[in-house]
PDB file of C-alpha atoms in Angstrom:
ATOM      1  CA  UNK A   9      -3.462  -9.576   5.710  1.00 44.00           C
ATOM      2  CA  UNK A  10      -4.025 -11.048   1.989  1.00 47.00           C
ATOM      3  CA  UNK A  11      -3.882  -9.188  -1.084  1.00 47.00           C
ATOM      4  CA  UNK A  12      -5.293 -10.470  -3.683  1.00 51.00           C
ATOM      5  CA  UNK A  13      -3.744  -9.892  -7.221  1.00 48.00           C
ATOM      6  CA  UNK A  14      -5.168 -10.904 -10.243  1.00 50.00           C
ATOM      7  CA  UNK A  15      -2.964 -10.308 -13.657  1.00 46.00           C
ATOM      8  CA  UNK A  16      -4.463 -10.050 -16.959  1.00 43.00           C
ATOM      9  CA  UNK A  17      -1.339  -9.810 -19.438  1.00 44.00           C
ATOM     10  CA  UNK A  18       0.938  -7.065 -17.542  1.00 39.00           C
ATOM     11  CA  UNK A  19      -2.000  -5.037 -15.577  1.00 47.00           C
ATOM     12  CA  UNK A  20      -2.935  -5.810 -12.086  1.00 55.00           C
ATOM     13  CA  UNK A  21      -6.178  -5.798  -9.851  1.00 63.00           C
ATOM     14  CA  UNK A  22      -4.864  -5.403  -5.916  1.00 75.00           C
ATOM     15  CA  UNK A  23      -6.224  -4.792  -3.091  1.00 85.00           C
ATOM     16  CA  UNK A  24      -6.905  -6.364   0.529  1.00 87.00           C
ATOM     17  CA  UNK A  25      -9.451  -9.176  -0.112  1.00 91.00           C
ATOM     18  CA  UNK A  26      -9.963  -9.446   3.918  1.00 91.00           C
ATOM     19  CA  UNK A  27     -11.013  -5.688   4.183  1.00 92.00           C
ATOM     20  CA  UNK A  28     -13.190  -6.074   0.952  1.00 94.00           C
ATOM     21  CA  UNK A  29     -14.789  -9.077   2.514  1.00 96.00           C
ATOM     22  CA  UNK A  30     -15.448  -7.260   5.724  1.00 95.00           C
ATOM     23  CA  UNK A  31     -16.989  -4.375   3.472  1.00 96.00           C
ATOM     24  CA  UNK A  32     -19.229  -6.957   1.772  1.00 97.00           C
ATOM     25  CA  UNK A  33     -20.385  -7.704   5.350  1.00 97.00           C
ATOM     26  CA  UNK A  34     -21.228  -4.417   6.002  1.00 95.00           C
ATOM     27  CA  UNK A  35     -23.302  -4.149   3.270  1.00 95.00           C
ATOM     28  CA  UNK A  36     -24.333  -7.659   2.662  1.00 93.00           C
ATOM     29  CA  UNK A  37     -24.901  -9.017   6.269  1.00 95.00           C
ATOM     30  CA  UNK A  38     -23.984 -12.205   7.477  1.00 97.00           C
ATOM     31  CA  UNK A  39     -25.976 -15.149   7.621  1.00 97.00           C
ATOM     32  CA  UNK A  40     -24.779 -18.221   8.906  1.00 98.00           C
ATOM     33  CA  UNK A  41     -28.294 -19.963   8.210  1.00 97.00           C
ATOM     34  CA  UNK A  42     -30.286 -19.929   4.621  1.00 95.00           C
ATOM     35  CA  UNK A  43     -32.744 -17.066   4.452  1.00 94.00           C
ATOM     36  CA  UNK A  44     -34.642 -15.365   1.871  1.00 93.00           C
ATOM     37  CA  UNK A  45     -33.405 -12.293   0.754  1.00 87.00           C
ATOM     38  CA  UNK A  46     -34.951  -9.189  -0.322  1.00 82.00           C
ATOM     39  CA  UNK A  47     -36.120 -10.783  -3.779  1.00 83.00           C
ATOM     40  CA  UNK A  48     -36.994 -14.042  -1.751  1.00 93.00           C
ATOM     41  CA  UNK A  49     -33.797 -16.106  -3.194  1.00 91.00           C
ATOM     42  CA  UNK A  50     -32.667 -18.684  -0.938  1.00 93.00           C
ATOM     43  CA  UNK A  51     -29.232 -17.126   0.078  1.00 95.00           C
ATOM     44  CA  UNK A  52     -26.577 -17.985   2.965  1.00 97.00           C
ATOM     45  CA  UNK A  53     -23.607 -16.027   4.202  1.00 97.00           C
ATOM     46  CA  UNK A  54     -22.701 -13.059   2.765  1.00 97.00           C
ATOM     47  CA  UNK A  55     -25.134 -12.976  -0.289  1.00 94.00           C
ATOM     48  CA  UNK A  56     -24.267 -16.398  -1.440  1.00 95.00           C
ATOM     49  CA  UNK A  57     -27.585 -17.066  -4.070  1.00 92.00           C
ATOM     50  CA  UNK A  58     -28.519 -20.940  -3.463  1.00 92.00           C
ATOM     51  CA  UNK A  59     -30.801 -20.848  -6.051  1.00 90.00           C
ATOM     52  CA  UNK A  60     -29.186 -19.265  -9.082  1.00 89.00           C
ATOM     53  CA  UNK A  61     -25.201 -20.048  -8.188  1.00 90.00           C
ATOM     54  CA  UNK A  62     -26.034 -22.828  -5.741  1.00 92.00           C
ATOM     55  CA  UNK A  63     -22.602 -24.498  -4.136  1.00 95.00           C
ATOM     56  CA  UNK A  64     -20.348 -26.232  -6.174  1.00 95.00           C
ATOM     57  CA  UNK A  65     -18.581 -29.858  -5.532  1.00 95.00           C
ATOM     58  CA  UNK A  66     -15.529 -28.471  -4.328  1.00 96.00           C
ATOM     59  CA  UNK A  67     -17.279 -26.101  -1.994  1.00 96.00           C
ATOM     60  CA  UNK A  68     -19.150 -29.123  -0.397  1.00 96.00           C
ATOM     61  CA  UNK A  69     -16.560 -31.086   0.035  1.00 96.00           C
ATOM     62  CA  UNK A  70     -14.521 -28.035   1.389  1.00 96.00           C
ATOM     63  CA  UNK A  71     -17.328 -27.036   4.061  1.00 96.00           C
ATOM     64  CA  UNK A  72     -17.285 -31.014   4.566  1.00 95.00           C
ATOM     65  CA  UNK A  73     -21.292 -31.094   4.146  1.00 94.00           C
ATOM     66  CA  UNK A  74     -24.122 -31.705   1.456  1.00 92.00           C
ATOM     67  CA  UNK A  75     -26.469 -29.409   0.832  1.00 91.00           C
ATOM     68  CA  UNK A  76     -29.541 -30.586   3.237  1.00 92.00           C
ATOM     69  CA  UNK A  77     -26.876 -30.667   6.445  1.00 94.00           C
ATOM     70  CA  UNK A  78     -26.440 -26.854   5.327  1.00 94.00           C
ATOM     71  CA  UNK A  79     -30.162 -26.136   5.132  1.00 90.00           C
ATOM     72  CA  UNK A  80     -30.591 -27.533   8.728  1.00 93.00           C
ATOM     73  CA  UNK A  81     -27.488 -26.403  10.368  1.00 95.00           C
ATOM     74  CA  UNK A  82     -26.060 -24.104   8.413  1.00 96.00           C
ATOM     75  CA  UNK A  83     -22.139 -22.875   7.688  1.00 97.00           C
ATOM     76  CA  UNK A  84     -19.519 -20.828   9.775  1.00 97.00           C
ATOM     77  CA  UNK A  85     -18.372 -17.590   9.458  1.00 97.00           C
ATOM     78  CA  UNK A  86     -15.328 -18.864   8.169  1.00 97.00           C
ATOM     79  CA  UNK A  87     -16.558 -21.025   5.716  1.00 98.00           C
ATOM     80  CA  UNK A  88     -19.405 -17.630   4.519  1.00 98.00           C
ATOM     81  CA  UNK A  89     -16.087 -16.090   4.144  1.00 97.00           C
ATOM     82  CA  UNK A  90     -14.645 -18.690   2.023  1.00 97.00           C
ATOM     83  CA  UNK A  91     -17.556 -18.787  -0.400  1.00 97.00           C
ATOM     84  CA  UNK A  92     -17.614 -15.111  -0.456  1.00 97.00           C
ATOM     85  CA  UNK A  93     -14.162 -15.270  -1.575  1.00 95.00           C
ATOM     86  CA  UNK A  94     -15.267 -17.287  -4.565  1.00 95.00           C
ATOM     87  CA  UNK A  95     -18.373 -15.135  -5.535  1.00 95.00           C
ATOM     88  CA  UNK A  96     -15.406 -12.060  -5.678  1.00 94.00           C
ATOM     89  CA  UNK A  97     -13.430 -14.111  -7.714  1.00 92.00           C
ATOM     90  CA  UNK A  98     -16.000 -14.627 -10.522  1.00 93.00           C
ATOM     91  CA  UNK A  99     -17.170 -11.230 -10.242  1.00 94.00           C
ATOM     92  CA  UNK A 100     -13.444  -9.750 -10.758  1.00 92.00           C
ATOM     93  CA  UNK A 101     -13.097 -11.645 -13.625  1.00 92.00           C
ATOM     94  CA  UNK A 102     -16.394 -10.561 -15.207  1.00 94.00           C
ATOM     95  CA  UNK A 103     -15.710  -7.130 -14.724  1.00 94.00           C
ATOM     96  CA  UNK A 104     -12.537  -7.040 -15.745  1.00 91.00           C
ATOM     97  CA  UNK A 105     -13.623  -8.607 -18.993  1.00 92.00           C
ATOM     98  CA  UNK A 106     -16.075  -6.427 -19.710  1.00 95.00           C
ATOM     99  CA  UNK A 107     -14.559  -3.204 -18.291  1.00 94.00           C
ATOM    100  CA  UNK A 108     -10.265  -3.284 -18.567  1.00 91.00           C
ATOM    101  CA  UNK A 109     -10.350   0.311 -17.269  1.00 92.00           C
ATOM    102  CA  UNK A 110     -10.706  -1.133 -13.744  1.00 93.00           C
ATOM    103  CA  UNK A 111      -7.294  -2.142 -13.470  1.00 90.00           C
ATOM    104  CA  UNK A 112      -6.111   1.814 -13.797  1.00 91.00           C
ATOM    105  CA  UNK A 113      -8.477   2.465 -11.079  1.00 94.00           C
ATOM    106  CA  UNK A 114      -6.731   2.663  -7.242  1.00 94.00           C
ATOM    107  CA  UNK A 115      -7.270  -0.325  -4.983  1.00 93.00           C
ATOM    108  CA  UNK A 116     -10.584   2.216  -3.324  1.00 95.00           C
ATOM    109  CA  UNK A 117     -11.893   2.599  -6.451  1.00 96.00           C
ATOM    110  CA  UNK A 118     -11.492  -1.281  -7.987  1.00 95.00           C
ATOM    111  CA  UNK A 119     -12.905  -2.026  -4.486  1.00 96.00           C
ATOM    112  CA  UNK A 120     -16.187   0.174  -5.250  1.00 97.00           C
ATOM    113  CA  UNK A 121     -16.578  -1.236  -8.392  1.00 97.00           C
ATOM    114  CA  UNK A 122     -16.182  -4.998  -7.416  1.00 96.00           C
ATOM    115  CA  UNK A 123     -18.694  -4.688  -4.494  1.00 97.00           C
ATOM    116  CA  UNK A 124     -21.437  -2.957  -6.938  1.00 98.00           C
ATOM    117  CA  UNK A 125     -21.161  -5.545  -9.235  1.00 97.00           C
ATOM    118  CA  UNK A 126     -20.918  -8.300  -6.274  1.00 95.00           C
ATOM    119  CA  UNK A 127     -24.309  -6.071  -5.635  1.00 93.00           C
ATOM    120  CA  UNK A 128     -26.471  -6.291  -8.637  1.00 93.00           C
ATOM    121  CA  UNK A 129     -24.108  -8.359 -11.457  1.00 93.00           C
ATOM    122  CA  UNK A 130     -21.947  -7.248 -13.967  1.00 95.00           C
ATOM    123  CA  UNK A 131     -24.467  -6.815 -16.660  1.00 96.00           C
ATOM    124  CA  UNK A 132     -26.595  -4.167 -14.446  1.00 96.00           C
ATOM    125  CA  UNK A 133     -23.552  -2.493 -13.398  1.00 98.00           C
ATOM    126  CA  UNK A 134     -22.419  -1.801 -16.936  1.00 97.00           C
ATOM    127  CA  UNK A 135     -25.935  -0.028 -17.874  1.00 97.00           C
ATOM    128  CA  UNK A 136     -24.329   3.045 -15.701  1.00 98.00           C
ATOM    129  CA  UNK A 137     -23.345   3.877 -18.880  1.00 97.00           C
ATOM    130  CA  UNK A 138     -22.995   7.757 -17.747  1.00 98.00           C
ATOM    131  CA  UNK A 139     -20.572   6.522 -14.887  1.00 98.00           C
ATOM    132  CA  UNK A 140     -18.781   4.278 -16.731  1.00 98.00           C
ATOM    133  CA  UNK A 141     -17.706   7.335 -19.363  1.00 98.00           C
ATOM    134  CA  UNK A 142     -16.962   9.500 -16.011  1.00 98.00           C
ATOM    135  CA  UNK A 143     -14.822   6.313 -15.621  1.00 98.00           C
ATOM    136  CA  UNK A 144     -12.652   6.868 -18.373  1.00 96.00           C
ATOM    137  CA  UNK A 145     -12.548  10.627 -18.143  1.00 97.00           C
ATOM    138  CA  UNK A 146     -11.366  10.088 -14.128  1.00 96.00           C
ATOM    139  CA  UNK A 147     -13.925  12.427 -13.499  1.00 98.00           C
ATOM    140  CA  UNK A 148     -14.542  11.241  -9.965  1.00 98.00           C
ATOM    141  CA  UNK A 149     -17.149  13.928  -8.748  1.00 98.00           C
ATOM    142  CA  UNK A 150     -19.054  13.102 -11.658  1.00 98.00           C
ATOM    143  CA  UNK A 151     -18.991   9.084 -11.150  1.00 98.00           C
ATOM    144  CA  UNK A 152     -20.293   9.806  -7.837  1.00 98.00           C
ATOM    145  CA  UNK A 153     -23.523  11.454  -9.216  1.00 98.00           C
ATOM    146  CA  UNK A 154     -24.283   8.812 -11.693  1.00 98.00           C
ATOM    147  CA  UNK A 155     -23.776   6.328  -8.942  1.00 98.00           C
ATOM    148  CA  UNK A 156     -26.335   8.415  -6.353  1.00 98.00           C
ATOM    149  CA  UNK A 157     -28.671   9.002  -9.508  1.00 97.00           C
ATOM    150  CA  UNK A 158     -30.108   5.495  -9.763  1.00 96.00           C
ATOM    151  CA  UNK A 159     -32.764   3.447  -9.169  1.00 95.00           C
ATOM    152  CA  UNK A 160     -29.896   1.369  -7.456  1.00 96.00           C
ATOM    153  CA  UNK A 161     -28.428   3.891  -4.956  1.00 97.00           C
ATOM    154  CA  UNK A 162     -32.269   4.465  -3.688  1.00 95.00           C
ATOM    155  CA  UNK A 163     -32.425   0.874  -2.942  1.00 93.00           C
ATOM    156  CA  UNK A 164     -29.392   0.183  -1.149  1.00 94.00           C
ATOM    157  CA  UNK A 165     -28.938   3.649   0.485  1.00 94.00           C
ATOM    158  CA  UNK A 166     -25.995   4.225   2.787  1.00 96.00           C
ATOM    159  CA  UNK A 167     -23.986   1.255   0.744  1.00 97.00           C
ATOM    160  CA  UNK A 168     -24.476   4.028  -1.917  1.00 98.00           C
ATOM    161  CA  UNK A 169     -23.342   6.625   0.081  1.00 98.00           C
ATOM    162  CA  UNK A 170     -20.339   5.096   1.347  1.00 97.00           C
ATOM    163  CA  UNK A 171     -19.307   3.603  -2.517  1.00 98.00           C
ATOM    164  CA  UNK A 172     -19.985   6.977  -3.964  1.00 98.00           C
ATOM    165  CA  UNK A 173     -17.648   8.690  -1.905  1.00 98.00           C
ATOM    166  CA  UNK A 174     -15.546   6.480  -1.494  1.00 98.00           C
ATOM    167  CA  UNK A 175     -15.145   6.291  -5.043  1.00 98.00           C
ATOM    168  CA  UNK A 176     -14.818  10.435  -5.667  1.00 98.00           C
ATOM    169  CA  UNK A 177     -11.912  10.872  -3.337  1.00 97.00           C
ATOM    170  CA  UNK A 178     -10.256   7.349  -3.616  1.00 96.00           C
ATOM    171  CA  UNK A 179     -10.428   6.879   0.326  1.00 95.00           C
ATOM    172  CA  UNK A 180     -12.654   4.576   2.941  1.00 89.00           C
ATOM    173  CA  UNK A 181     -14.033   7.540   5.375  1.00 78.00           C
TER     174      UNK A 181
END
């Protein structure tokens, strides 16, 4: 089991990276071969965007193939996993940029926020203005209705559920 830990001066971001990949799974999918996602973006593994975030160098030459041996034979799980990694890294640093009051929340709670913004982007998550002042008040019951009243939680529906509640009560049911 990792954890991953990210410090910013003398605050800390933890929690189990495996289970929040596994999570991301649940609500991403898995796709070992490119496909066109919902908004028709070329994408591969767990939500990996080809088109807007691409792979870099060091993720080809980790995965030990260019980008047309991908598009024809596609990646492994562990290797989806490994990129997936990377996409969580960029998006924990983005949101704990823009929104420090993440690293007060429990390691539940960070993990609801990182996979809505691993979702739809940091700037989209931080228009839940509403939830983000529930945020700071640790009203939890009222997070979770600003999370279930948006245009978002009617398009990803039980990943809505699940992060909702999961982020009132501070525990995966």
């Amino acid at each position: 089991v990792r954890l991953r830990i990210i410090c910013r001066g003398n605050d800390l971001v933890k929690y189990n990276m495996t289970e929040l990949l596994d999570q991301l799974v649940l609500h991403e999918g898995l796709e070992l071969l490119p496909y066109k996602d919902t908004l028709n973006i070329d994408t591969i593994g767990i939500g990996r965007n080809l088109e807007h975030r691409g792979l870099s160098e060091e993720e080809l030459a980790h995965i030990g193939k260019d980008i047309s041996d991908i598009c024809e034979w596609g990646i492994t799980k562990e290797q989806a996993y490994y990129l997936a990694e990377n996409d969580v890294k960029i998006v924990e640093k983005e949101v704990c940029e823009k929104h420090p009051c993440v690293l007060e929340l429990d390691e539940v709670r960070q993990r609801v926020i990182i996979d809505m913004a691993f979702n739809m982007g940091v700037p989209r998550l931080s228009k839940f203005v509403k939830m983000w002042k529930a945020i700071h008040e640790e009203n939890f019951e009222e997070v979770k209705i600003q999370m279930l009243d948006s245009r978002w939680a009617n398009q990803v529906g039980n990943r809505a559920v699940r992060l909702s509640n999961a982020m009132e009560t501070g525990e995966w049911v």
